[in-house]
Amino acid sequence: MKSIETEDDLDARLTALAGRCEVMARLHARHGRPPLRRRPAGFEGLVHVVVFQQISIAAAAAIWQRTIGVFGAITPERFTAASDEDYRAAGQSRPKVRTLRAVAAAVLDGSLDLDGLADLPAEAAEAALVRVSGIGPWTAEVYLLTCLGHGDAWPAGDVALQAAAAEALGLPSRPDRAAMVAIGERWRPHRAVAARLLWAHYAALRQRAAVPATTA
């Protein structure tokens, strides 16, 4: 099925998903069209996802700007040739340095074909990514969703997604990754759209919790 490249693509999938799931129809009606969440595919896109994993958005944004300032071109050649000092100047932690070097090496030796991932089913594309040392399921799934526009990518380990699903589905507790994989089956082949709606729902829940209650 066609990838999600534009807001028109997203709208078509939103309509299809809402037509088959009452929960998603309710979230769509409540929150409207969720953000498209797209970034360019390729090496730079994957590096961006790695940099942003497991830290706050504000911290990741600052480190991303430092990385651009130090490296200039975000290419596998530049990341392979970079020294430890370059990576430290860019604010990268040791685990992320190992991951970024592994990704650069895999792209250069052909063991990771980033251009070919778009033609694979979500699970096969994820498997190709996680074979690279340091790339975990969350990183792979977010790359598929935001950089490739894969319509069925499903970041089951994302904590915000889990919390939103628990509230939207009336679950007694936040589902873990395995439970989210099972939950997501009902939304195939539009799981990436379900993820966008759930993230929008999570943002609304957080905003509501941040607003102090008023008294009569």
GROMACS .gro file of C-alpha atoms in nm:
model
  216
    1MET     CA    1   0.000   0.000   0.000
    2LYS     CA    2   0.112   0.354  -0.075
    3SER     CA    3   0.327   0.518   0.192
    4ILE     CA    4   0.209   0.823   0.385
    5GLU     CA    5   0.381   1.113   0.210
    6THR     CA    6   0.125   1.394   0.227
    7GLU     CA    7  -0.166   1.510   0.437
    8ASP     CA    8  -0.398   1.379   0.164
    9ASP     CA    9  -0.244   1.033   0.210
   10LEU     CA   10  -0.295   1.064   0.584
   11ASP     CA   11  -0.656   1.174   0.542
   12ALA     CA   12  -0.733   0.874   0.321
   13ARG     CA   13  -0.594   0.635   0.580
   14LEU     CA   14  -0.768   0.818   0.865
   15THR     CA   15  -1.098   0.769   0.687
   16ALA     CA   16  -1.027   0.400   0.631
   17LEU     CA   17  -0.921   0.343   0.991
   18ALA     CA   18  -1.208   0.540   1.144
   19GLY     CA   19  -1.450   0.342   0.931
   20ARG     CA   20  -1.344   0.015   1.087
   21CYS     CA   21  -1.268   0.113   1.448
   22GLU     CA   22  -1.498   0.306   1.680
   23VAL     CA   23  -1.213   0.401   1.912
   24MET     CA   24  -1.008   0.551   1.630
   25ALA     CA   25  -1.316   0.727   1.492
   26ARG     CA   26  -1.369   0.886   1.834
   27LEU     CA   27  -1.006   0.998   1.860
   28HIS     CA   28  -1.016   1.139   1.507
   29ALA     CA   29  -1.333   1.333   1.585
   30ARG     CA   30  -1.186   1.466   1.909
   31HIS     CA   31  -0.837   1.561   1.792
   32GLY     CA   32  -0.876   1.612   1.418
   33ARG     CA   33  -0.595   1.530   1.179
   34PRO     CA   34  -0.280   1.438   1.374
   35PRO     CA   35   0.062   1.573   1.272
   36LEU     CA   36   0.210   1.409   0.963
   37ARG     CA   37   0.541   1.344   1.148
   38ARG     CA   38   0.768   1.312   0.845
   39ARG     CA   39   1.142   1.360   0.805
   40PRO     CA   40   1.362   1.280   0.505
   41ALA     CA   41   1.460   0.914   0.471
   42GLY     CA   42   1.816   0.789   0.445
   43PHE     CA   43   2.123   0.809   0.663
   44GLU     CA   44   2.055   1.155   0.803
   45GLY     CA   45   1.702   1.060   0.899
   46LEU     CA   46   1.820   0.750   1.083
   47VAL     CA   47   2.093   0.946   1.262
   48HIS     CA   48   1.828   1.196   1.370
   49VAL     CA   49   1.616   0.918   1.523
   50VAL     CA   50   1.919   0.774   1.706
   51VAL     CA   51   2.014   1.114   1.847
   52PHE     CA   52   1.660   1.171   1.976
   53GLN     CA   53   1.615   0.832   2.143
   54GLN     CA   54   1.594   0.803   2.523
   55ILE     CA   55   1.645   1.173   2.603
   56SER     CA   56   1.418   1.474   2.625
   57ILE     CA   57   1.319   1.656   2.308
   58ALA     CA   58   1.488   1.975   2.425
   59ALA     CA   59   1.817   1.799   2.503
   60ALA     CA   60   1.806   1.602   2.177
   61ALA     CA   61   1.740   1.918   1.974
   62ALA     CA   62   2.044   2.087   2.130
   63ILE     CA   63   2.264   1.784   2.063
   64TRP     CA   64   2.136   1.764   1.704
   65GLN     CA   65   2.242   2.122   1.642
   66ARG     CA   66   2.585   2.049   1.793
   67THR     CA   67   2.614   1.742   1.572
   68ILE     CA   68   2.540   1.944   1.260
   69GLY     CA   69   2.790   2.206   1.370
   70VAL     CA   70   3.068   1.952   1.426
   71PHE     CA   71   3.005   1.714   1.138
   72GLY     CA   72   2.864   1.947   0.875
   73ALA     CA   73   2.753   1.683   0.626
   74ILE     CA   74   2.552   1.402   0.788
   75THR     CA   75   2.692   1.119   0.575
   76PRO     CA   76   2.819   0.770   0.654
   77GLU     CA   77   3.162   0.865   0.520
   78ARG     CA   78   3.188   1.159   0.759
   79PHE     CA   79   3.065   0.958   1.058
   80THR     CA   80   3.309   0.675   0.983
   81ALA     CA   81   3.605   0.913   0.957
   82ALA     CA   82   3.511   1.115   1.268
   83SER     CA   83   3.733   1.095   1.575
   84ASP     CA   84   3.623   1.031   1.932
   85GLU     CA   85   3.684   1.401   1.993
   86ASP     CA   86   3.439   1.491   1.715
   87TYR     CA   87   3.169   1.278   1.871
   88ARG     CA   88   3.234   1.420   2.218
   89ALA     CA   89   3.218   1.774   2.081
   90ALA     CA   90   2.882   1.686   1.929
   91GLY     CA   91   2.755   1.573   2.271
   92GLN     CA   92   2.711   1.207   2.179
   93SER     CA   93   2.723   0.948   2.455
   94ARG     CA   94   2.947   0.643   2.421
   95PRO     CA   95   2.657   0.406   2.343
   96LYS     CA   96   2.532   0.639   2.072
   97VAL     CA   97   2.880   0.677   1.927
   98ARG     CA   98   2.897   0.298   1.891
   99THR     CA   99   2.552   0.294   1.730
  100LEU     CA  100   2.624   0.577   1.489
  101ARG     CA  101   2.952   0.419   1.381
  102ALA     CA  102   2.780   0.083   1.335
  103VAL     CA  103   2.507   0.241   1.122
  104ALA     CA  104   2.762   0.424   0.908
  105ALA     CA  105   2.964   0.107   0.857
  106ALA     CA  106   2.655  -0.098   0.769
  107VAL     CA  107   2.543   0.156   0.510
  108LEU     CA  108   2.889   0.174   0.353
  109ASP     CA  109   2.942  -0.204   0.336
  110GLY     CA  110   2.592  -0.262   0.200
  111SER     CA  111   2.464  -0.475   0.487
  112LEU     CA  112   2.199  -0.208   0.554
  113ASP     CA  113   2.015  -0.100   0.240
  114LEU     CA  114   1.824   0.206   0.356
  115ASP     CA  115   1.684   0.267   0.007
  116GLY     CA  116   1.534  -0.081  -0.006
  117LEU     CA  117   1.351  -0.067   0.326
  118ALA     CA  118   1.051   0.114   0.179
  119ASP     CA  119   0.966  -0.191  -0.034
  120LEU     CA  120   0.953  -0.430   0.262
  121PRO     CA  121   0.667  -0.514   0.501
  122ALA     CA  122   0.699  -0.338   0.836
  123GLU     CA  123   0.831  -0.641   1.024
  124ALA     CA  124   1.092  -0.724   0.758
  125ALA     CA  125   1.212  -0.364   0.742
  126GLU     CA  126   1.237  -0.352   1.121
  127ALA     CA  127   1.434  -0.678   1.125
  128ALA     CA  128   1.684  -0.535   0.875
  129LEU     CA  129   1.738  -0.230   1.095
  130VAL     CA  130   1.772  -0.409   1.428
  131ARG     CA  131   2.044  -0.631   1.284
  132VAL     CA  132   2.269  -0.325   1.313
  133SER     CA  133   2.435  -0.308   1.655
  134GLY     CA  134   2.266  -0.049   1.875
  135ILE     CA  135   1.946  -0.018   1.671
  136GLY     CA  136   1.655  -0.137   1.881
  137PRO     CA  137   1.288  -0.187   1.794
  138TRP     CA  138   1.182   0.166   1.896
  139THR     CA  139   1.445   0.330   1.676
  140ALA     CA  140   1.357   0.105   1.384
  141GLU     CA  141   0.984   0.159   1.417
  142VAL     CA  142   1.010   0.536   1.452
  143TYR     CA  143   1.238   0.549   1.146
  144LEU     CA  144   0.983   0.352   0.945
  145LEU     CA  145   0.701   0.580   1.056
  146THR     CA  146   0.862   0.923   1.038
  147CYS     CA  147   1.123   0.880   0.764
  148LEU     CA  148   0.976   0.619   0.532
  149GLY     CA  149   0.611   0.706   0.589
  150HIS     CA  150   0.536   0.335   0.628
  151GLY     CA  151   0.161   0.304   0.674
  152ASP     CA  152   0.181   0.006   0.908
  153ALA     CA  153   0.476   0.098   1.132
  154TRP     CA  154   0.386   0.044   1.497
  155PRO     CA  155   0.622   0.163   1.778
  156ALA     CA  156   0.480  -0.079   2.032
  157GLY     CA  157   0.747   0.002   2.291
  158ASP     CA  158   0.675   0.375   2.297
  159VAL     CA  159   0.567   0.472   2.650
  160ALA     CA  160   0.347   0.762   2.537
  161LEU     CA  161   0.171   0.534   2.290
  162GLN     CA  162   0.114   0.276   2.563
  163ALA     CA  163  -0.029   0.533   2.803
  164ALA     CA  164  -0.264   0.675   2.540
  165ALA     CA  165  -0.383   0.327   2.441
  166ALA     CA  166  -0.457   0.242   2.805
  167GLU     CA  167  -0.678   0.550   2.841
  168ALA     CA  168  -0.845   0.525   2.501
  169LEU     CA  169  -0.924   0.155   2.539
  170GLY     CA  170  -1.017   0.172   2.908
  171LEU     CA  171  -0.743  -0.069   3.015
  172PRO     CA  172  -0.665  -0.115   3.387
  173SER     CA  173  -0.293  -0.046   3.337
  174ARG     CA  174  -0.044   0.062   3.073
  175PRO     CA  175   0.018  -0.228   2.832
  176ASP     CA  176   0.374  -0.344   2.778
  177ARG     CA  177   0.536  -0.392   2.440
  178ALA     CA  178   0.403  -0.745   2.390
  179ALA     CA  179   0.050  -0.636   2.475
  180MET     CA  180   0.078  -0.338   2.239
  181VAL     CA  181   0.187  -0.567   1.956
  182ALA     CA  182  -0.131  -0.769   2.013
  183ILE     CA  183  -0.347  -0.456   2.043
  184GLY     CA  184  -0.210  -0.316   1.720
  185GLU     CA  185  -0.329  -0.615   1.519
  186ARG     CA  186  -0.680  -0.470   1.510
  187TRP     CA  187  -0.553  -0.166   1.320
  188ARG     CA  188  -0.353  -0.333   1.041
  189PRO     CA  189  -0.261  -0.216   0.780
  190HIS     CA  190  -0.306   0.135   0.926
  191ARG     CA  191  -0.112   0.102   1.250
  192ALA     CA  192   0.102   0.408   1.175
  193VAL     CA  193  -0.215   0.617   1.159
  194ALA     CA  194  -0.337   0.464   1.485
  195ALA     CA  195  -0.002   0.560   1.638
  196ARG     CA  196  -0.040   0.920   1.522
  197LEU     CA  197  -0.389   0.942   1.669
  198LEU     CA  198  -0.274   0.792   1.998
  199TRP     CA  199   0.018   1.034   2.020
  200ALA     CA  200  -0.225   1.321   1.962
  201HIS     CA  201  -0.445   1.177   2.235
  202TYR     CA  202  -0.149   1.151   2.472
  203ALA     CA  203  -0.057   1.516   2.407
  204ALA     CA  204  -0.415   1.620   2.486
  205LEU     CA  205  -0.415   1.413   2.806
  206ARG     CA  206  -0.092   1.576   2.920
  207GLN     CA  207  -0.223   1.922   2.841
  208ARG     CA  208  -0.542   1.853   3.032
  209ALA     CA  209  -0.346   1.727   3.332
  210ALA     CA  210  -0.133   2.040   3.330
  211VAL     CA  211  -0.435   2.273   3.352
  212PRO     CA  212  -0.525   2.338   3.717
  213ALA     CA  213  -0.880   2.265   3.819
  214THR     CA  214  -1.107   2.564   3.873
  215THR     CA  215  -1.348   2.613   4.160
  216ALA     CA  216  -1.704   2.731   4.133
   0.00000   0.00000   0.00000
